[in-house]
């Protein structure tokens, strides 16, 4: 079974990008150790502070962020990083060729119930100039060099794309190596499974309400088939399920905070997941167009997300075009 390093070398990946990806894996193995210690390591529960998003930080949000930040800025390949847990960018090596945006622990509200969480990362080209600023991170998702996540589940898995399909690797806990277990992920074009937080139904825009109503109507309704629902409350886990067996995931705009276009963040959630989904034959949209075409305006910018099996995403987006709101 091929190891990650060998797979990257066989695909002629630049040496400094290999080094960067291995640094991310090293950091995520350290996060794995923290997570698997659970209550015994004293890192569960709230950190008693809020992050730049105004969200209460879990202790493991802070621990994971520090592990990734320190590992990456010490890597010779990284010019700077942006993190969900950092207000501004953090400079790395002036000679680094890459910028990294990451969500150190996505789904962290699941930590205290021992449910799935993950680390999501987006790798972009660094500017040629020596100085680096937040502006340099504001690249459309289509310019990503690589994107991926590490899912801390019953097994620890790395899911990665460098622009030539999506590969899945499983951590061999004995050797500490990530082993290639799926060499080309392909998402089913059709699905009978959707993921949404139904408790927000009354706040959605009418087109999304109409789309979900028709899914719930099942074989008696206009879709003429029954659907199943899942909601892990960790995007990384819901996206992993979709990469494995298809489906539609959406966190749409809602009117609770009309100025907030969505809950999920563009730079380190929607863009990396959008690259993985598209590279696996799926689609990743806001309610009006492909996520990867968005020109970012701020590093913590939020967007509505509709992603997964391409035919179902197109159906959902069509409701918004027929019923503009
Ligand atoms: P946390 O990291 O704060 O748990 O948020 C996770 C997340 O950003 C995303 O991973 C989930 O899909 C979504 O929020 C869940 O949001 P709800 O808790 O509103 O369902």
Coordinates of C-alpha atoms and ligand atoms in Angstrom, one line a residue:
X1 CA 0.0 0.0 0.0
X2 CA 1.5 3.3 -1.1
X3 CA 2.5 5.9 1.5
X4 CA 1.7 9.6 1.1
X5 CA 5.2 10.7 0.4
X6 CA 5.7 8.1 -2.4
X7 CA 2.4 9.0 -4.0
X8 CA 3.3 12.7 -4.0
X9 CA 6.7 12.0 -5.4
X10 CA 5.3 9.7 -8.1
X11 CA 3.0 12.6 -9.1
X12 CA 6.0 15.0 -9.5
X13 CA 4.7 17.2 -6.7
X14 CA 7.2 20.1 -6.0
X15 CA 9.5 19.2 -3.1
X16 CA 8.5 22.3 -1.0
X17 CA 4.8 21.4 -1.4
X18 CA 5.5 17.8 -0.3
X19 CA 7.3 19.3 2.7
X20 CA 4.4 21.5 3.4
X21 CA 1.8 18.7 3.2
X22 CA 4.0 16.5 5.4
X23 CA 4.2 19.4 8.0
X24 CA 0.3 19.6 8.0
X25 CA 0.2 15.8 8.5
X26 CA 2.7 16.0 11.4
X27 CA 0.6 18.7 13.1
X28 CA -2.6 16.7 12.6
X29 CA -1.0 13.7 14.2
X30 CA -0.2 15.8 17.2
X31 CA -3.9 17.0 17.3
X32 CA -4.9 13.3 17.0
X33 CA -3.0 12.6 20.2
X34 CA -4.7 15.5 22.0
X35 CA -8.1 14.4 20.8
X36 CA -7.6 10.7 21.7
X37 CA -6.6 11.6 25.2
X38 CA -10.1 13.0 25.6
X39 CA -11.1 13.9 29.2
X40 CA -7.8 12.5 30.5
X41 CA -5.7 15.3 28.9
X42 CA -7.7 18.2 30.5
X43 CA -8.2 19.8 27.1
X44 CA -12.0 19.4 26.8
X45 CA -14.5 22.2 27.5
X46 CA -14.5 25.9 26.8
X47 CA -11.3 28.0 26.7
X48 CA -13.4 30.8 28.3
X49 CA -12.6 33.2 25.4
X50 CA -14.2 34.2 22.1
X51 CA -12.5 34.1 18.7
X52 CA -12.5 36.8 16.0
X53 CA -15.8 35.3 14.8
X54 CA -17.4 36.0 18.2
X55 CA -17.7 32.3 18.8
X56 CA -16.8 30.7 22.2
X57 CA -13.4 28.9 21.8
X58 CA -13.0 25.4 23.0
X59 CA -9.7 24.6 24.6
X60 CA -8.9 22.2 21.7
X61 CA -9.6 25.0 19.2
X62 CA -6.8 27.0 20.8
X63 CA -4.5 24.0 21.2
X64 CA -5.1 22.8 17.6
X65 CA -4.6 26.3 16.3
X66 CA -1.3 26.7 18.1
X67 CA 0.0 23.3 16.9
X68 CA -0.8 24.1 13.2
X69 CA 0.4 27.7 13.3
X70 CA 3.7 26.9 14.9
X71 CA 4.4 23.9 12.7
X72 CA 3.5 25.8 9.5
X73 CA 5.3 29.1 10.1
X74 CA 8.4 27.0 11.0
X75 CA 8.1 25.2 7.7
X76 CA 10.4 26.7 5.0
X77 CA 7.5 26.5 2.5
X78 CA 5.0 28.8 4.1
X79 CA 5.1 32.6 3.6
X80 CA 2.1 33.2 5.9
X81 CA -1.0 31.6 7.4
X82 CA -4.6 32.6 8.0
X83 CA -6.7 30.8 10.6
X84 CA -10.3 30.8 11.8
X85 CA -8.8 31.4 15.3
X86 CA -6.5 34.3 14.3
X87 CA -7.8 37.9 13.7
X88 CA -5.1 38.6 11.1
X89 CA -2.5 36.7 9.1
X90 CA 0.7 35.3 10.7
X91 CA 3.9 35.7 8.8
X92 CA 6.1 32.6 8.2
X93 CA 9.3 32.3 6.0
X94 CA 10.1 35.2 3.6
X95 CA 11.2 32.6 1.0
X96 CA 8.1 30.5 1.3
X97 CA 6.1 29.8 -1.9
X98 CA 2.8 29.1 -0.3
X99 CA 0.0 30.7 1.8
X100 CA -2.1 28.4 4.0
X101 CA -5.6 29.2 5.3
X102 CA -7.0 26.7 7.8
X103 CA -9.8 25.8 10.2
X104 CA -7.8 24.1 12.9
X105 CA -10.7 22.2 14.4
X106 CA -14.0 22.2 12.4
X107 CA -17.0 21.0 14.3
X108 CA -15.5 21.7 17.6
X109 CA -18.9 21.9 19.3
X110 CA -18.7 18.1 18.8
X111 CA -15.6 17.6 20.9
X112 CA -17.3 17.3 24.3
X113 CA -19.7 14.7 23.0
X114 CA -16.8 12.6 21.5
X115 CA -18.2 13.1 17.9
X116 CA -16.3 13.8 14.6
X117 CA -14.2 16.9 14.1
X118 CA -11.5 17.7 11.5
X119 CA -8.8 20.1 10.3
X120 CA -9.5 21.8 6.9
X121 CA -6.7 23.5 4.9
X122 CA -6.4 25.5 1.7
X123 CA -3.0 26.0 0.0
X124 CA -2.5 29.0 -2.3
X125 CA 0.5 30.5 -4.2
X126 CA 2.4 33.2 -2.3
X127 CA 3.1 36.5 -4.0
X128 CA 6.4 37.1 -5.7
X129 CA 7.0 40.2 -3.7
X130 CA 8.8 39.8 -0.3
X131 CA 6.1 41.6 1.7
X132 CA 2.9 39.7 2.3
X133 CA -0.4 41.1 3.4
X134 CA -4.0 39.9 3.9
X135 CA -4.7 41.1 0.4
X136 CA -2.5 38.3 -1.0
X137 CA -4.8 35.7 0.6
X138 CA -7.8 37.1 -1.3
X139 CA -7.5 34.7 -4.2
X140 CA -10.5 33.0 -5.8
X141 CA -10.7 29.3 -4.8
X142 CA -9.9 28.2 -8.3
X143 CA -6.3 29.4 -7.7
X144 CA -5.8 27.0 -4.9
X145 CA -2.6 24.8 -5.4
X146 CA -4.0 22.1 -3.1
X147 CA -6.8 21.6 -0.6
X148 CA -7.8 18.9 1.9
X149 CA -8.8 17.9 5.4
X150 CA -7.9 15.5 8.1
X151 CA -11.0 13.8 9.6
X152 CA -10.6 12.6 13.2
X153 CA -13.1 9.7 13.2
X154 CA -13.0 6.0 14.0
X155 CA -10.0 6.1 11.7
X156 CA -8.0 9.2 11.0
X157 CA -8.1 10.1 7.3
X158 CA -6.4 12.6 5.1
X159 CA -8.4 13.6 2.0
X160 CA -6.3 15.7 -0.5
X161 CA -6.4 17.2 -3.9
X162 CA -3.6 18.8 -5.8
X163 CA -5.8 19.5 -8.8
X164 CA -5.7 16.0 -10.3
X165 CA -8.6 14.2 -8.6
X166 CA -9.1 13.5 -4.9
X167 CA -7.2 10.8 -3.0
X168 CA -8.0 9.4 0.5
X169 CA -5.3 8.2 2.9
X170 CA -5.8 6.3 6.2
X171 CA -3.4 6.8 9.2
X172 CA -1.6 3.6 10.1
X173 CA -1.4 4.2 13.9
X174 CA 1.5 1.7 14.2
X175 CA 3.8 3.4 11.7
X176 CA 2.4 6.9 11.8
X177 CA 2.2 6.9 8.0
X178 CA -0.8 8.0 5.9
X179 CA -1.5 5.1 3.5
X180 CA -3.3 5.6 0.2
X181 CA -6.7 3.8 0.5
X182 CA -8.8 5.5 -2.3
X183 CA -6.8 6.6 -5.3
X184 CA -9.6 8.5 -7.2
X185 CA -12.8 9.6 -5.4
X186 CA -15.9 9.9 -7.7
X187 CA -19.1 11.4 -6.3
X188 CA -22.4 9.9 -7.5
X189 CA -24.3 12.4 -9.8
X190 CA -27.6 11.5 -8.2
X191 CA -28.6 11.2 -4.5
X192 CA -31.4 10.5 -2.1
X193 CA -29.7 12.0 0.9
X194 CA -29.4 15.7 2.1
X195 CA -27.8 17.5 5.0
X196 CA -29.1 20.7 6.5
X197 CA -29.8 22.1 10.0
X198 CA -33.7 21.8 9.8
X199 CA -34.1 23.9 13.0
X200 CA -33.4 27.0 10.9
X201 CA -36.2 26.3 8.4
X202 CA -38.3 29.4 9.3
X203 CA -35.4 31.7 8.6
X204 CA -34.4 30.4 5.1
X205 CA -35.2 32.3 1.9
X206 CA -38.3 31.1 0.1
X207 CA -36.5 29.2 -2.7
X208 CA -34.6 27.1 -0.1
X209 CA -37.8 26.5 1.9
X210 CA -39.5 25.3 -1.4
X211 CA -36.6 23.1 -2.3
X212 CA -36.5 21.4 1.1
X213 CA -40.3 21.1 1.2
X214 CA -40.2 19.1 -2.0
X215 CA -37.5 16.8 -0.7
X216 CA -39.6 16.2 2.4
X217 CA -42.7 15.5 0.3
X218 CA -40.9 12.4 -1.0
X219 CA -42.5 10.1 -3.5
X220 CA -45.9 11.8 -3.1
X221 CA -44.4 15.2 -4.1
X222 CA -42.8 16.7 -7.2
X223 CA -39.5 14.8 -6.8
X224 CA -41.4 11.4 -6.9
X225 CA -38.8 9.8 -4.6
X226 CA -38.1 9.6 -0.9
X227 CA -35.0 11.2 0.7
X228 CA -33.0 10.5 3.8
X229 CA -31.4 13.2 6.0
X230 CA -28.2 13.5 7.9
X231 CA -26.6 16.4 10.0
X232 CA -23.3 15.8 11.8
X233 CA -22.9 19.6 12.6
X234 CA -19.3 19.3 11.4
X235 CA -18.9 20.3 7.7
X236 CA -15.8 18.1 7.5
X237 CA -17.8 14.9 8.4
X238 CA -20.8 15.8 6.2
X239 CA -18.5 16.4 3.2
X240 CA -16.6 13.2 3.9
X241 CA -19.9 11.3 3.7
X242 CA -20.7 13.0 0.4
X243 CA -17.3 12.1 -1.1
X244 CA -17.9 8.5 0.0
X245 CA -21.6 8.0 -1.0
X246 CA -23.0 11.2 -2.6
X247 CA -25.5 13.6 -1.1
X248 CA -26.3 17.3 -0.9
X249 CA -25.0 19.5 2.0
X250 CA -26.2 23.0 2.4
X251 CA -25.8 25.8 5.0
X252 CA -27.9 28.5 3.3
X253 CA -28.4 32.2 3.9
X254 CA -30.9 32.9 6.6
X255 CA -32.6 36.0 8.0
X256 CA -31.4 35.7 11.6
X257 CA -28.6 38.1 10.7
X258 CA -29.5 39.5 7.2
X259 CA -26.0 41.1 6.9
X260 CA -24.3 37.7 7.4
X261 CA -24.5 35.9 4.0
X262 CA -24.0 32.5 5.6
X263 CA -22.4 30.7 8.5
X264 CA -19.5 29.0 6.7
X265 CA -16.2 30.8 6.0
X266 CA -15.1 31.1 2.3
X267 CA -11.3 31.0 2.7
X268 CA -10.9 27.9 5.0
X269 CA -14.1 26.0 4.7
X270 CA -16.1 26.7 1.4
X271 CA -13.1 27.1 -0.9
X272 CA -11.1 24.0 0.2
X273 CA -14.2 21.8 0.3
X274 CA -15.3 23.3 -3.0
X275 CA -12.1 22.2 -4.7
X276 CA -12.4 18.6 -3.3
X277 CA -16.0 18.3 -4.3
X278 CA -15.4 19.6 -7.9
X279 CA -12.3 17.5 -8.3
X280 CA -14.4 14.5 -7.3
X281 CA -17.0 15.2 -10.0
X282 CA -19.5 17.2 -7.8
X283 CA -20.6 20.8 -7.7
X284 CA -20.1 23.5 -5.0
X285 CA -22.3 26.7 -5.3
X286 CA -23.6 29.6 -3.4
X287 CA -27.3 30.3 -4.3
X288 CA -26.1 32.1 -7.4
X289 CA -22.8 30.6 -8.8
X290 CA -19.8 28.4 -8.2
X291 CA -18.0 29.0 -4.9
X292 CA -14.5 28.7 -6.5
X293 CA -15.2 31.7 -8.8
X294 CA -15.9 34.1 -5.9
X295 CA -13.4 37.0 -5.5
X296 CA -12.8 37.1 -1.8
X297 CA -13.1 40.5 0.0
X298 CA -12.1 39.6 3.6
X299 CA -10.2 36.6 5.0
X300 CA -13.1 35.7 7.4
X301 CA -15.8 36.3 4.8
X302 CA -18.8 34.0 5.1
X303 CA -20.8 32.5 2.2
X304 CA -24.0 30.4 1.7
X305 CA -23.0 26.8 0.7
X306 CA -24.8 24.2 -1.5
X307 CA -22.5 21.3 -2.5
X308 CA -22.4 17.6 -3.4
X309 CA -23.9 15.4 -6.1
X310 CA -23.9 17.6 -9.2
X311 CA -27.5 16.9 -10.5
X312 CA -29.0 17.5 -7.0
X313 CA -27.0 20.7 -6.6
X314 CA -28.2 21.9 -10.0
X315 CA -31.8 21.2 -9.0
X316 CA -31.4 23.1 -5.7
X317 CA -29.8 26.1 -7.4
X318 CA -32.5 26.1 -10.1
X319 CA -35.1 26.7 -7.3
X320 CA -33.2 30.0 -6.5
X321 CA -33.2 31.0 -10.2
X322 CA -36.9 30.3 -10.7
X323 CA -37.8 32.0 -7.4
X324 CA -35.3 34.9 -7.0
X325 CA -35.6 36.4 -3.5
Ligands
LIG1 P1 -18.2 24.7 15.1 O1 -16.8 24.5 14.6 O2 -18.4 26.0 15.9 O3 -18.7 23.5 15.8 O4 -19.1 25.0 13.8 C1 -19.0 23.9 12.8 C2 -19.6 24.6 11.5 O5 -18.9 25.7 11.2 C3 -19.6 23.5 10.4 O6 -18.6 22.6 10.4 C4 -21.0 22.9 10.5 O7 -21.5 22.4 9.3 C5 -21.8 24.0 11.1 O8 -21.0 24.9 11.7 C6 -22.9 23.5 12.0 O9 -23.6 24.7 12.4 P2 -24.9 24.5 13.4 O10 -24.3 24.2 14.7 O11 -25.6 25.8 13.3 O12 -25.7 23.4 12.8

